[in-house]
């Protein structure tokens, strides 16, 4: 006998069924919206959507092309070559951090349904070039975004407009030493053949305590991408490209992308701090709370402000130009801490009026001299021929 359910029960069951489906759909939407992987992938890959050829330093006869793209909310990686066309069009399932900063492992599924891992990182923290390592496709290559534009060739060297020593102003330190050393400065030195950069950490009185080398590379070349805008690349010992996008704002100021994750405004002079008599070298190091008087004196004497360093070494620099009217501002200074000693490279600023009037060859090496302040508080100068160091002053005169 056929049993007929009351209408009220059917209605109630229908409500339960509809409510259950609605909750399930809502849960799925919430998970998709709150998926941290999707947000992280958007941030990492949005700048990498151009089809880019493999860097010429790592390419083989069968040049590869890399492209990340997003379709219907899903990120993909397309690998192709001139000879084979499309090699793979893999789906990115997820990502995970590695023990290396800014390096991520992507969980991939190829168009042949093969699961594999792809290692990805933006070189030097900027969005100018990236590395892809995927053993499944035997790929371990660098890709420079500027190579997506094939209308412009790379030119050997660096343009004169960006050559020199550049530095940011003092900015707040975001590192682990921020409490003791609240300020940092970024330095970038560009010559026709090499690029180097480092970060200095300073105490509350702008005295230098630490330096951290970021990049040192040679074999420089560039592309001009617009009026006063250039992309520079150079290579470290492992042939990884260091890439910067530089916009020239004036003779003494540039904007740099690629040195950090954001853009930096940098000035030609490495000593933006004015000379002040109130800043002395006699305060105690923030990390020194005890010890002998001799050790305290040594620690504090070699921790000077940038301007105090310039004041100390300037007479020895000026003595090298007996027949030329030069001022300390006609030079740039690169102070850096290494092994507890303060090193300073001094370079001619060929854009200064003094050197322009002298008719200096802007293609010559701008290096003038190298100094260091020892752990005992003495100022030494390096012999450019032998590399030996000799004391030129036993103490800072203030």
mmCIF file of C-alpha atoms in Angstrom:
data_model
loop_
_atom_site.group_PDB
_atom_site.id
_atom_site.type_symbol
_atom_site.label_atom_id
_atom_site.label_comp_id
_atom_site.label_asym_id
_atom_site.label_seq_id
_atom_site.Cartn_x
_atom_site.Cartn_y
_atom_site.Cartn_z
ATOM 1 C CA UNK A 1 0.000 0.000 0.000
ATOM 2 C CA UNK A 2 1.421 3.377 -1.006
ATOM 3 C CA UNK A 3 2.102 5.652 1.953
ATOM 4 C CA UNK A 4 1.463 9.359 1.485
ATOM 5 C CA UNK A 5 3.451 11.769 3.607
ATOM 6 C CA UNK A 6 1.672 14.777 5.018
ATOM 7 C CA UNK A 7 2.372 18.017 3.188
ATOM 8 C CA UNK A 8 3.826 19.585 6.315
ATOM 9 C CA UNK A 9 6.473 16.863 6.585
ATOM 10 C CA UNK A 10 7.387 17.175 2.907
ATOM 11 C CA UNK A 11 7.688 20.919 3.266
ATOM 12 C CA UNK A 12 9.868 20.586 6.353
ATOM 13 C CA UNK A 13 12.120 18.037 4.659
ATOM 14 C CA UNK A 14 12.421 20.313 1.665
ATOM 15 C CA UNK A 15 13.443 23.192 3.882
ATOM 16 C CA UNK A 16 16.097 21.045 5.541
ATOM 17 C CA UNK A 17 17.429 19.934 2.178
ATOM 18 C CA UNK A 18 17.555 23.449 0.776
ATOM 19 C CA UNK A 19 19.117 24.825 3.943
ATOM 20 C CA UNK A 20 21.797 22.142 3.909
ATOM 21 C CA UNK A 21 22.711 22.867 0.287
ATOM 22 C CA UNK A 22 22.867 26.566 0.994
ATOM 23 C CA UNK A 23 25.211 26.092 3.966
ATOM 24 C CA UNK A 24 27.499 23.823 1.957
ATOM 25 C CA UNK A 25 27.678 26.374 -0.876
ATOM 26 C CA UNK A 26 28.340 29.181 1.561
ATOM 27 C CA UNK A 27 31.134 27.170 3.201
ATOM 28 C CA UNK A 28 32.775 26.614 -0.166
ATOM 29 C CA UNK A 29 32.595 30.310 -0.977
ATOM 30 C CA UNK A 30 34.079 31.223 2.393
ATOM 31 C CA UNK A 31 36.993 28.825 1.920
ATOM 32 C CA UNK A 32 37.701 30.192 -1.555
ATOM 33 C CA UNK A 33 37.532 33.801 -0.412
ATOM 34 C CA UNK A 34 39.685 33.221 2.660
ATOM 35 C CA UNK A 35 42.249 31.029 0.904
ATOM 36 C CA UNK A 36 45.628 32.536 1.872
ATOM 37 C CA UNK A 37 47.339 30.652 -0.977
ATOM 38 C CA UNK A 38 45.212 32.480 -3.553
ATOM 39 C CA UNK A 39 46.093 35.854 -2.055
ATOM 40 C CA UNK A 40 49.783 34.981 -1.884
ATOM 41 C CA UNK A 41 49.817 33.694 -5.457
ATOM 42 C CA UNK A 42 48.142 36.890 -6.671
ATOM 43 C CA UNK A 43 50.832 38.953 -4.962
ATOM 44 C CA UNK A 44 53.705 36.799 -6.221
ATOM 45 C CA UNK A 45 52.624 36.195 -9.803
ATOM 46 C CA UNK A 46 50.655 39.258 -10.910
ATOM 47 C CA UNK A 47 53.890 41.003 -12.058
ATOM 48 C CA UNK A 48 54.990 37.862 -13.980
ATOM 49 C CA UNK A 49 52.216 37.531 -16.568
ATOM 50 C CA UNK A 50 54.322 38.491 -19.595
ATOM 51 C CA UNK A 51 55.762 35.800 -21.854
ATOM 52 C CA UNK A 52 59.501 36.017 -21.159
ATOM 53 C CA UNK A 53 62.422 34.280 -22.883
ATOM 54 C CA UNK A 54 65.078 32.539 -20.848
ATOM 55 C CA UNK A 55 67.979 34.817 -19.873
ATOM 56 C CA UNK A 56 70.818 34.704 -22.396
ATOM 57 C CA UNK A 57 73.323 33.690 -19.680
ATOM 58 C CA UNK A 58 71.500 30.414 -18.980
ATOM 59 C CA UNK A 59 69.795 29.651 -22.283
ATOM 60 C CA UNK A 60 70.484 26.610 -24.448
ATOM 61 C CA UNK A 61 69.993 26.143 -28.188
ATOM 62 C CA UNK A 62 66.317 25.445 -27.533
ATOM 63 C CA UNK A 63 65.440 28.738 -25.819
ATOM 64 C CA UNK A 64 62.632 28.415 -23.291
ATOM 65 C CA UNK A 65 59.781 30.832 -22.578
ATOM 66 C CA UNK A 66 57.989 31.226 -19.260
ATOM 67 C CA UNK A 67 54.597 32.751 -18.573
ATOM 68 C CA UNK A 68 52.360 32.754 -15.503
ATOM 69 C CA UNK A 69 48.715 33.571 -16.077
ATOM 70 C CA UNK A 70 45.370 33.408 -14.303
ATOM 71 C CA UNK A 71 42.211 31.960 -15.823
ATOM 72 C CA UNK A 72 38.837 31.673 -14.055
ATOM 73 C CA UNK A 73 40.461 32.276 -10.695
ATOM 74 C CA UNK A 74 43.156 29.620 -11.218
ATOM 75 C CA UNK A 75 46.891 30.300 -11.719
ATOM 76 C CA UNK A 76 48.822 28.414 -14.422
ATOM 77 C CA UNK A 77 52.406 28.217 -15.653
ATOM 78 C CA UNK A 78 52.993 27.875 -19.372
ATOM 79 C CA UNK A 79 56.371 26.578 -20.549
ATOM 80 C CA UNK A 80 57.235 26.737 -24.249
ATOM 81 C CA UNK A 81 60.190 26.890 -26.618
ATOM 82 C CA UNK A 82 60.937 28.021 -30.151
ATOM 83 C CA UNK A 83 61.439 24.467 -31.372
ATOM 84 C CA UNK A 84 58.761 22.538 -29.471
ATOM 85 C CA UNK A 85 56.043 25.164 -29.029
ATOM 86 C CA UNK A 86 53.990 24.594 -25.869
ATOM 87 C CA UNK A 87 55.799 22.097 -23.639
ATOM 88 C CA UNK A 88 53.421 22.206 -20.688
ATOM 89 C CA UNK A 89 50.539 24.209 -19.301
ATOM 90 C CA UNK A 90 50.581 23.333 -15.610
ATOM 91 C CA UNK A 91 48.043 24.190 -12.941
ATOM 92 C CA UNK A 92 49.366 25.638 -9.673
ATOM 93 C CA UNK A 93 47.574 23.798 -6.873
ATOM 94 C CA UNK A 94 49.209 25.462 -3.859
ATOM 95 C CA UNK A 95 52.382 27.077 -2.565
ATOM 96 C CA UNK A 96 54.532 26.703 0.546
ATOM 97 C CA UNK A 97 57.406 28.721 1.977
ATOM 98 C CA UNK A 98 60.932 27.305 2.120
ATOM 99 C CA UNK A 99 63.785 27.932 4.557
ATOM 100 C CA UNK A 100 65.104 30.529 2.079
ATOM 101 C CA UNK A 101 63.690 34.038 2.177
ATOM 102 C CA UNK A 102 61.384 34.902 -0.746
ATOM 103 C CA UNK A 103 61.676 31.375 -2.204
ATOM 104 C CA UNK A 104 58.499 29.275 -2.578
ATOM 105 C CA UNK A 105 57.611 25.756 -3.666
ATOM 106 C CA UNK A 106 54.594 25.484 -5.941
ATOM 107 C CA UNK A 107 52.640 22.227 -6.023
ATOM 108 C CA UNK A 108 51.964 21.670 -9.733
ATOM 109 C CA UNK A 109 49.877 19.389 -11.959
ATOM 110 C CA UNK A 110 50.962 19.229 -15.602
ATOM 111 C CA UNK A 111 48.636 18.969 -18.566
ATOM 112 C CA UNK A 112 49.638 15.286 -18.604
ATOM 113 C CA UNK A 113 48.319 15.016 -15.012
ATOM 114 C CA UNK A 114 51.820 14.624 -13.626
ATOM 115 C CA UNK A 115 52.301 16.081 -10.129
ATOM 116 C CA UNK A 116 55.586 17.849 -9.461
ATOM 117 C CA UNK A 117 57.178 20.720 -7.530
ATOM 118 C CA UNK A 118 58.318 24.039 -8.985
ATOM 119 C CA UNK A 119 60.612 26.350 -7.016
ATOM 120 C CA UNK A 120 60.005 30.054 -7.651
ATOM 121 C CA UNK A 121 61.591 33.268 -6.414
ATOM 122 C CA UNK A 122 61.837 36.913 -7.384
ATOM 123 C CA UNK A 123 65.551 37.667 -7.625
ATOM 124 C CA UNK A 124 66.830 40.198 -5.087
ATOM 125 C CA UNK A 125 63.339 40.785 -3.681
ATOM 126 C CA UNK A 126 62.187 42.996 -6.544
ATOM 127 C CA UNK A 127 59.813 42.313 -9.421
ATOM 128 C CA UNK A 128 62.387 42.642 -12.208
ATOM 129 C CA UNK A 129 63.556 39.033 -12.711
ATOM 130 C CA UNK A 130 62.686 35.599 -11.364
ATOM 131 C CA UNK A 131 64.095 32.076 -11.175
ATOM 132 C CA UNK A 132 62.206 28.869 -11.976
ATOM 133 C CA UNK A 133 63.495 25.440 -10.957
ATOM 134 C CA UNK A 134 61.443 22.414 -12.008
ATOM 135 C CA UNK A 135 63.292 19.107 -12.260
ATOM 136 C CA UNK A 136 60.292 17.497 -14.017
ATOM 137 C CA UNK A 137 61.005 19.691 -17.053
ATOM 138 C CA UNK A 138 64.787 19.929 -16.436
ATOM 139 C CA UNK A 139 64.403 23.674 -16.030
ATOM 140 C CA UNK A 140 66.629 25.789 -13.808
ATOM 141 C CA UNK A 141 66.538 29.183 -15.493
ATOM 142 C CA UNK A 142 66.343 32.917 -14.932
ATOM 143 C CA UNK A 143 63.790 35.134 -16.648
ATOM 144 C CA UNK A 144 64.167 38.929 -16.888
ATOM 145 C CA UNK A 145 60.915 40.819 -17.471
ATOM 146 C CA UNK A 146 62.646 43.428 -19.626
ATOM 147 C CA UNK A 147 63.345 40.675 -22.163
ATOM 148 C CA UNK A 148 59.622 40.518 -22.925
ATOM 149 C CA UNK A 149 60.280 43.647 -25.002
ATOM 150 C CA UNK A 150 62.303 42.373 -27.947
ATOM 151 C CA UNK A 151 62.397 45.747 -29.721
ATOM 152 C CA UNK A 152 65.289 46.986 -27.555
ATOM 153 C CA UNK A 153 68.684 45.286 -27.328
ATOM 154 C CA UNK A 154 70.960 45.179 -24.288
ATOM 155 C CA UNK A 155 73.845 47.669 -24.434
ATOM 156 C CA UNK A 156 77.195 46.935 -22.790
ATOM 157 C CA UNK A 157 77.999 48.913 -19.622
ATOM 158 C CA UNK A 158 75.857 51.360 -17.657
ATOM 159 C CA UNK A 159 74.625 54.735 -18.964
ATOM 160 C CA UNK A 160 76.594 57.705 -17.660
ATOM 161 C CA UNK A 161 73.442 59.192 -16.126
ATOM 162 C CA UNK A 162 73.176 56.413 -13.520
ATOM 163 C CA UNK A 163 76.856 55.844 -12.767
ATOM 164 C CA UNK A 164 78.036 56.856 -9.318
ATOM 165 C CA UNK A 165 77.430 56.149 -5.651
ATOM 166 C CA UNK A 166 73.840 56.546 -4.518
ATOM 167 C CA UNK A 167 72.297 56.439 -1.052
ATOM 168 C CA UNK A 168 68.918 56.793 0.571
ATOM 169 C CA UNK A 169 68.346 59.112 3.470
ATOM 170 C CA UNK A 170 68.104 57.580 6.946
ATOM 171 C CA UNK A 171 64.973 55.429 7.250
ATOM 172 C CA UNK A 172 63.477 53.430 10.100
ATOM 173 C CA UNK A 173 65.041 50.011 10.593
ATOM 174 C CA UNK A 174 62.544 47.163 10.183
ATOM 175 C CA UNK A 175 65.032 44.414 11.079
ATOM 176 C CA UNK A 176 65.704 42.524 14.284
ATOM 177 C CA UNK A 177 68.221 45.177 15.455
ATOM 178 C CA UNK A 178 65.674 47.993 15.232
ATOM 179 C CA UNK A 179 65.517 48.603 18.991
ATOM 180 C CA UNK A 180 69.274 49.139 19.348
ATOM 181 C CA UNK A 181 69.906 50.438 15.819
ATOM 182 C CA UNK A 182 66.774 52.293 14.705
ATOM 183 C CA UNK A 183 68.044 53.679 11.366
ATOM 184 C CA UNK A 184 69.302 52.239 8.090
ATOM 185 C CA UNK A 185 70.673 53.534 4.803
ATOM 186 C CA UNK A 186 70.743 51.720 1.458
ATOM 187 C CA UNK A 187 73.800 52.225 -0.764
ATOM 188 C CA UNK A 188 74.101 51.479 -4.480
ATOM 189 C CA UNK A 189 77.339 51.891 -6.426
ATOM 190 C CA UNK A 190 77.198 51.701 -10.233
ATOM 191 C CA UNK A 191 80.202 51.808 -12.555
ATOM 192 C CA UNK A 192 80.466 50.999 -16.251
ATOM 193 C CA UNK A 193 81.393 47.404 -15.390
ATOM 194 C CA UNK A 194 80.038 46.543 -11.927
ATOM 195 C CA UNK A 195 77.192 47.103 -9.465
ATOM 196 C CA UNK A 196 77.342 46.673 -5.686
ATOM 197 C CA UNK A 197 74.888 47.445 -2.920
ATOM 198 C CA UNK A 198 74.709 47.197 0.851
ATOM 199 C CA UNK A 199 72.675 48.326 3.847
ATOM 200 C CA UNK A 200 74.105 50.151 6.876
ATOM 201 C CA UNK A 201 72.538 50.150 10.356
ATOM 202 C CA UNK A 202 72.900 53.209 12.613
ATOM 203 C CA UNK A 203 72.177 54.074 16.230
ATOM 204 C CA UNK A 204 70.001 56.972 17.434
ATOM 205 C CA UNK A 205 72.877 59.428 16.794
ATOM 206 C CA UNK A 206 73.349 58.175 13.206
ATOM 207 C CA UNK A 207 76.587 56.371 14.037
ATOM 208 C CA UNK A 208 77.359 53.324 11.902
ATOM 209 C CA UNK A 209 77.474 49.899 13.601
ATOM 210 C CA UNK A 210 76.634 47.203 11.048
ATOM 211 C CA UNK A 211 76.691 46.633 7.286
ATOM 212 C CA UNK A 212 74.980 43.923 5.300
ATOM 213 C CA UNK A 213 76.052 43.273 1.708
ATOM 214 C CA UNK A 214 73.053 42.657 -0.544
ATOM 215 C CA UNK A 215 74.567 42.212 -3.993
ATOM 216 C CA UNK A 216 77.839 42.490 -5.874
ATOM 217 C CA UNK A 217 77.829 41.819 -9.599
ATOM 218 C CA UNK A 218 79.780 42.496 -12.800
ATOM 219 C CA UNK A 219 79.267 42.247 -16.574
ATOM 220 C CA UNK A 220 76.832 45.185 -16.596
ATOM 221 C CA UNK A 221 74.484 45.939 -19.475
ATOM 222 C CA UNK A 222 71.322 48.003 -19.902
ATOM 223 C CA UNK A 223 68.195 48.695 -21.915
ATOM 224 C CA UNK A 224 66.709 52.162 -22.245
ATOM 225 C CA UNK A 225 62.964 51.811 -21.747
ATOM 226 C CA UNK A 226 61.964 55.484 -21.944
ATOM 227 C CA UNK A 227 63.156 59.033 -21.433
ATOM 228 C CA UNK A 228 65.673 58.859 -18.551
ATOM 229 C CA UNK A 229 64.497 55.336 -17.673
ATOM 230 C CA UNK A 230 66.761 52.291 -17.802
ATOM 231 C CA UNK A 231 66.840 48.617 -16.888
ATOM 232 C CA UNK A 232 70.275 47.463 -15.697
ATOM 233 C CA UNK A 233 71.425 43.892 -15.270
ATOM 234 C CA UNK A 234 74.649 42.416 -13.938
ATOM 235 C CA UNK A 235 75.761 38.981 -12.796
ATOM 236 C CA UNK A 236 77.097 37.540 -9.549
ATOM 237 C CA UNK A 237 79.487 34.609 -9.245
ATOM 238 C CA UNK A 238 76.652 32.108 -9.735
ATOM 239 C CA UNK A 239 75.527 33.842 -12.956
ATOM 240 C CA UNK A 240 72.251 34.932 -11.351
ATOM 241 C CA UNK A 241 71.200 38.295 -12.798
ATOM 242 C CA UNK A 242 70.795 41.293 -10.507
ATOM 243 C CA UNK A 243 68.261 43.571 -12.210
ATOM 244 C CA UNK A 244 67.280 47.159 -11.412
ATOM 245 C CA UNK A 245 64.811 49.531 -13.028
ATOM 246 C CA UNK A 246 66.186 53.067 -12.649
ATOM 247 C CA UNK A 247 64.492 56.368 -13.396
ATOM 248 C CA UNK A 248 66.725 59.459 -13.421
ATOM 249 C CA UNK A 249 64.984 62.291 -11.568
ATOM 250 C CA UNK A 250 67.847 64.793 -11.806
ATOM 251 C CA UNK A 251 71.663 64.885 -11.940
ATOM 252 C CA UNK A 252 71.760 64.009 -8.261
ATOM 253 C CA UNK A 253 68.699 61.808 -7.718
ATOM 254 C CA UNK A 254 67.339 58.514 -9.046
ATOM 255 C CA UNK A 255 64.415 56.216 -8.268
ATOM 256 C CA UNK A 256 65.357 52.525 -8.066
ATOM 257 C CA UNK A 257 63.110 49.469 -8.310
ATOM 258 C CA UNK A 258 64.552 46.024 -7.625
ATOM 259 C CA UNK A 259 66.914 46.842 -4.774
ATOM 260 C CA UNK A 260 64.111 46.087 -2.289
ATOM 261 C CA UNK A 261 60.487 45.044 -2.650
ATOM 262 C CA UNK A 262 59.486 48.698 -3.148
ATOM 263 C CA UNK A 263 60.915 51.717 -4.944
ATOM 264 C CA UNK A 264 63.696 53.797 -3.366
ATOM 265 C CA UNK A 265 64.671 57.426 -3.922
ATOM 266 C CA UNK A 266 68.461 57.733 -3.783
ATOM 267 C CA UNK A 267 70.748 60.758 -3.873
ATOM 268 C CA UNK A 268 74.192 61.027 -5.481
ATOM 269 C CA UNK A 269 75.851 62.109 -2.231
ATOM 270 C CA UNK A 270 76.410 59.337 0.283
ATOM 271 C CA UNK A 271 76.589 61.898 3.095
ATOM 272 C CA UNK A 272 73.166 63.541 3.338
ATOM 273 C CA UNK A 273 73.606 64.321 7.016
ATOM 274 C CA UNK A 274 74.736 67.883 7.856
ATOM 275 C CA UNK A 275 77.792 68.483 10.002
ATOM 276 C CA UNK A 276 76.809 69.201 13.611
ATOM 277 C CA UNK A 277 79.098 69.926 16.514
ATOM 278 C CA UNK A 278 76.707 68.303 18.976
ATOM 279 C CA UNK A 279 77.291 64.799 17.621
ATOM 280 C CA UNK A 280 80.413 63.315 19.166
ATOM 281 C CA UNK A 281 82.071 59.947 19.026
ATOM 282 C CA UNK A 282 82.325 59.490 22.779
ATOM 283 C CA UNK A 283 78.959 57.876 23.552
ATOM 284 C CA UNK A 284 78.921 54.195 24.397
ATOM 285 C CA UNK A 285 77.875 51.557 21.887
ATOM 286 C CA UNK A 286 74.260 50.426 22.436
ATOM 287 C CA UNK A 287 75.474 46.849 22.683
ATOM 288 C CA UNK A 288 78.305 47.616 25.127
ATOM 289 C CA UNK A 289 77.401 47.755 28.810
ATOM 290 C CA UNK A 290 80.616 46.603 30.449
ATOM 291 C CA UNK A 291 84.282 45.999 29.739
ATOM 292 C CA UNK A 292 87.614 47.724 30.090
ATOM 293 C CA UNK A 293 88.076 51.424 29.413
ATOM 294 C CA UNK A 294 90.355 50.605 26.477
ATOM 295 C CA UNK A 295 87.750 48.354 24.894
ATOM 296 C CA UNK A 296 85.022 50.959 25.371
ATOM 297 C CA UNK A 297 87.199 53.644 23.791
ATOM 298 C CA UNK A 298 87.977 51.419 20.837
ATOM 299 C CA UNK A 299 84.300 50.529 20.376
ATOM 300 C CA UNK A 300 83.115 54.114 20.459
ATOM 301 C CA UNK A 301 85.885 55.778 18.439
ATOM 302 C CA UNK A 302 85.251 53.789 15.281
ATOM 303 C CA UNK A 303 81.461 54.275 15.427
ATOM 304 C CA UNK A 304 81.178 57.696 13.834
ATOM 305 C CA UNK A 305 78.506 59.482 11.885
ATOM 306 C CA UNK A 306 78.920 59.525 8.124
ATOM 307 C CA UNK A 307 79.841 63.206 8.264
ATOM 308 C CA UNK A 308 82.413 62.685 11.028
ATOM 309 C CA UNK A 309 84.073 60.062 8.868
ATOM 310 C CA UNK A 310 84.206 62.496 5.945
ATOM 311 C CA UNK A 311 85.638 65.245 8.190
ATOM 312 C CA UNK A 312 88.387 62.896 9.395
ATOM 313 C CA UNK A 313 89.536 61.578 6.030
ATOM 314 C CA UNK A 314 88.985 64.750 3.992
ATOM 315 C CA UNK A 315 92.473 66.302 4.535
ATOM 316 C CA UNK A 316 94.070 63.119 3.141
ATOM 317 C CA UNK A 317 91.765 63.135 0.125
ATOM 318 C CA UNK A 318 92.299 66.850 -0.563
ATOM 319 C CA UNK A 319 96.075 66.354 -0.451
ATOM 320 C CA UNK A 320 95.772 64.227 -3.588
ATOM 321 C CA UNK A 321 94.594 67.300 -5.576
ATOM 322 C CA UNK A 322 97.245 69.991 -4.870
ATOM 323 C CA UNK A 323 96.585 71.836 -8.149
ATOM 324 C CA UNK A 324 92.801 71.624 -8.204
ATOM 325 C CA UNK A 325 90.150 73.441 -6.149
ATOM 326 C CA UNK A 326 88.024 70.612 -4.776
ATOM 327 C CA UNK A 327 85.614 70.333 -1.871
ATOM 328 C CA UNK A 328 84.482 67.295 0.085
ATOM 329 C CA UNK A 329 81.133 67.451 -1.742
ATOM 330 C CA UNK A 330 82.947 66.761 -5.028
ATOM 331 C CA UNK A 331 83.375 63.176 -3.859
ATOM 332 C CA UNK A 332 81.162 60.344 -2.735
ATOM 333 C CA UNK A 333 81.850 58.107 0.223
ATOM 334 C CA UNK A 334 80.882 54.504 0.846
ATOM 335 C CA UNK A 335 81.177 53.599 4.549
ATOM 336 C CA UNK A 336 80.768 49.934 5.438
ATOM 337 C CA UNK A 337 81.405 47.825 8.562
ATOM 338 C CA UNK A 338 83.379 44.612 8.029
ATOM 339 C CA UNK A 339 84.855 42.404 10.751
ATOM 340 C CA UNK A 340 84.441 45.115 13.384
ATOM 341 C CA UNK A 341 86.248 47.781 11.332
ATOM 342 C CA UNK A 342 84.824 50.743 9.421
ATOM 343 C CA UNK A 343 85.872 50.830 5.745
ATOM 344 C CA UNK A 344 85.322 53.860 3.505
ATOM 345 C CA UNK A 345 85.850 53.955 -0.246
ATOM 346 C CA UNK A 346 86.165 57.462 -1.699
ATOM 347 C CA UNK A 347 85.165 58.121 -5.309
ATOM 348 C CA UNK A 348 85.217 61.192 -7.538
ATOM 349 C CA UNK A 349 81.807 62.609 -8.391
ATOM 350 C CA UNK A 350 82.358 63.282 -12.086
ATOM 351 C CA UNK A 351 79.071 65.191 -12.246
ATOM 352 C CA UNK A 352 80.312 67.835 -9.806
ATOM 353 C CA UNK A 353 81.269 71.251 -11.220
ATOM 354 C CA UNK A 354 84.886 70.915 -10.098
ATOM 355 C CA UNK A 355 85.461 67.774 -12.153
ATOM 356 C CA UNK A 356 83.422 68.986 -15.115
ATOM 357 C CA UNK A 357 85.584 72.141 -15.269
ATOM 358 C CA UNK A 358 88.737 70.026 -15.093
ATOM 359 C CA UNK A 359 87.615 68.114 -18.185
ATOM 360 C CA UNK A 360 87.845 64.755 -16.440
ATOM 361 C CA UNK A 361 87.362 61.672 -18.576
ATOM 362 C CA UNK A 362 84.081 60.272 -17.238
ATOM 363 C CA UNK A 363 85.111 56.817 -18.420
ATOM 364 C CA UNK A 364 88.034 56.621 -15.992
ATOM 365 C CA UNK A 365 87.847 54.759 -12.695
ATOM 366 C CA UNK A 366 86.447 57.211 -10.085
ATOM 367 C CA UNK A 367 88.160 55.408 -7.175
ATOM 368 C CA UNK A 368 90.347 57.848 -5.191
ATOM 369 C CA UNK A 369 91.354 56.072 -1.997
ATOM 370 C CA UNK A 370 90.311 53.512 0.600
ATOM 371 C CA UNK A 371 90.380 54.145 4.343
ATOM 372 C CA UNK A 372 89.468 52.160 7.413
ATOM 373 C CA UNK A 373 88.997 52.915 11.091
ATOM 374 C CA UNK A 374 90.526 50.077 13.087
ATOM 375 C CA UNK A 375 89.096 48.461 16.219
ATOM 376 C CA UNK A 376 91.657 50.453 18.244
ATOM 377 C CA UNK A 377 90.358 53.745 16.805
ATOM 378 C CA UNK A 378 93.137 54.588 14.316
ATOM 379 C CA UNK A 379 92.580 55.788 10.751
ATOM 380 C CA UNK A 380 94.455 53.805 8.105
ATOM 381 C CA UNK A 381 94.823 54.341 4.370
ATOM 382 C CA UNK A 382 95.388 51.548 1.858
ATOM 383 C CA UNK A 383 98.301 51.570 -0.573
ATOM 384 C CA UNK A 384 96.573 51.112 -3.948
ATOM 385 C CA UNK A 385 99.606 49.282 -5.361
ATOM 386 C CA UNK A 386 100.424 46.807 -2.599
ATOM 387 C CA UNK A 387 97.097 46.620 -0.759
ATOM 388 C CA UNK A 388 98.899 47.288 2.548
ATOM 389 C CA UNK A 389 97.382 49.518 5.228
ATOM 390 C CA UNK A 390 99.249 52.334 7.007
ATOM 391 C CA UNK A 391 98.149 54.522 9.931
ATOM 392 C CA UNK A 392 97.576 58.178 8.962
ATOM 393 C CA UNK A 393 95.898 59.318 12.207
ATOM 394 C CA UNK A 394 95.821 57.741 15.666
ATOM 395 C CA UNK A 395 92.558 59.271 16.901
ATOM 396 C CA UNK A 396 89.505 61.194 15.744
ATOM 397 C CA UNK A 397 89.898 64.908 16.371
ATOM 398 C CA UNK A 398 86.159 65.811 16.352
#
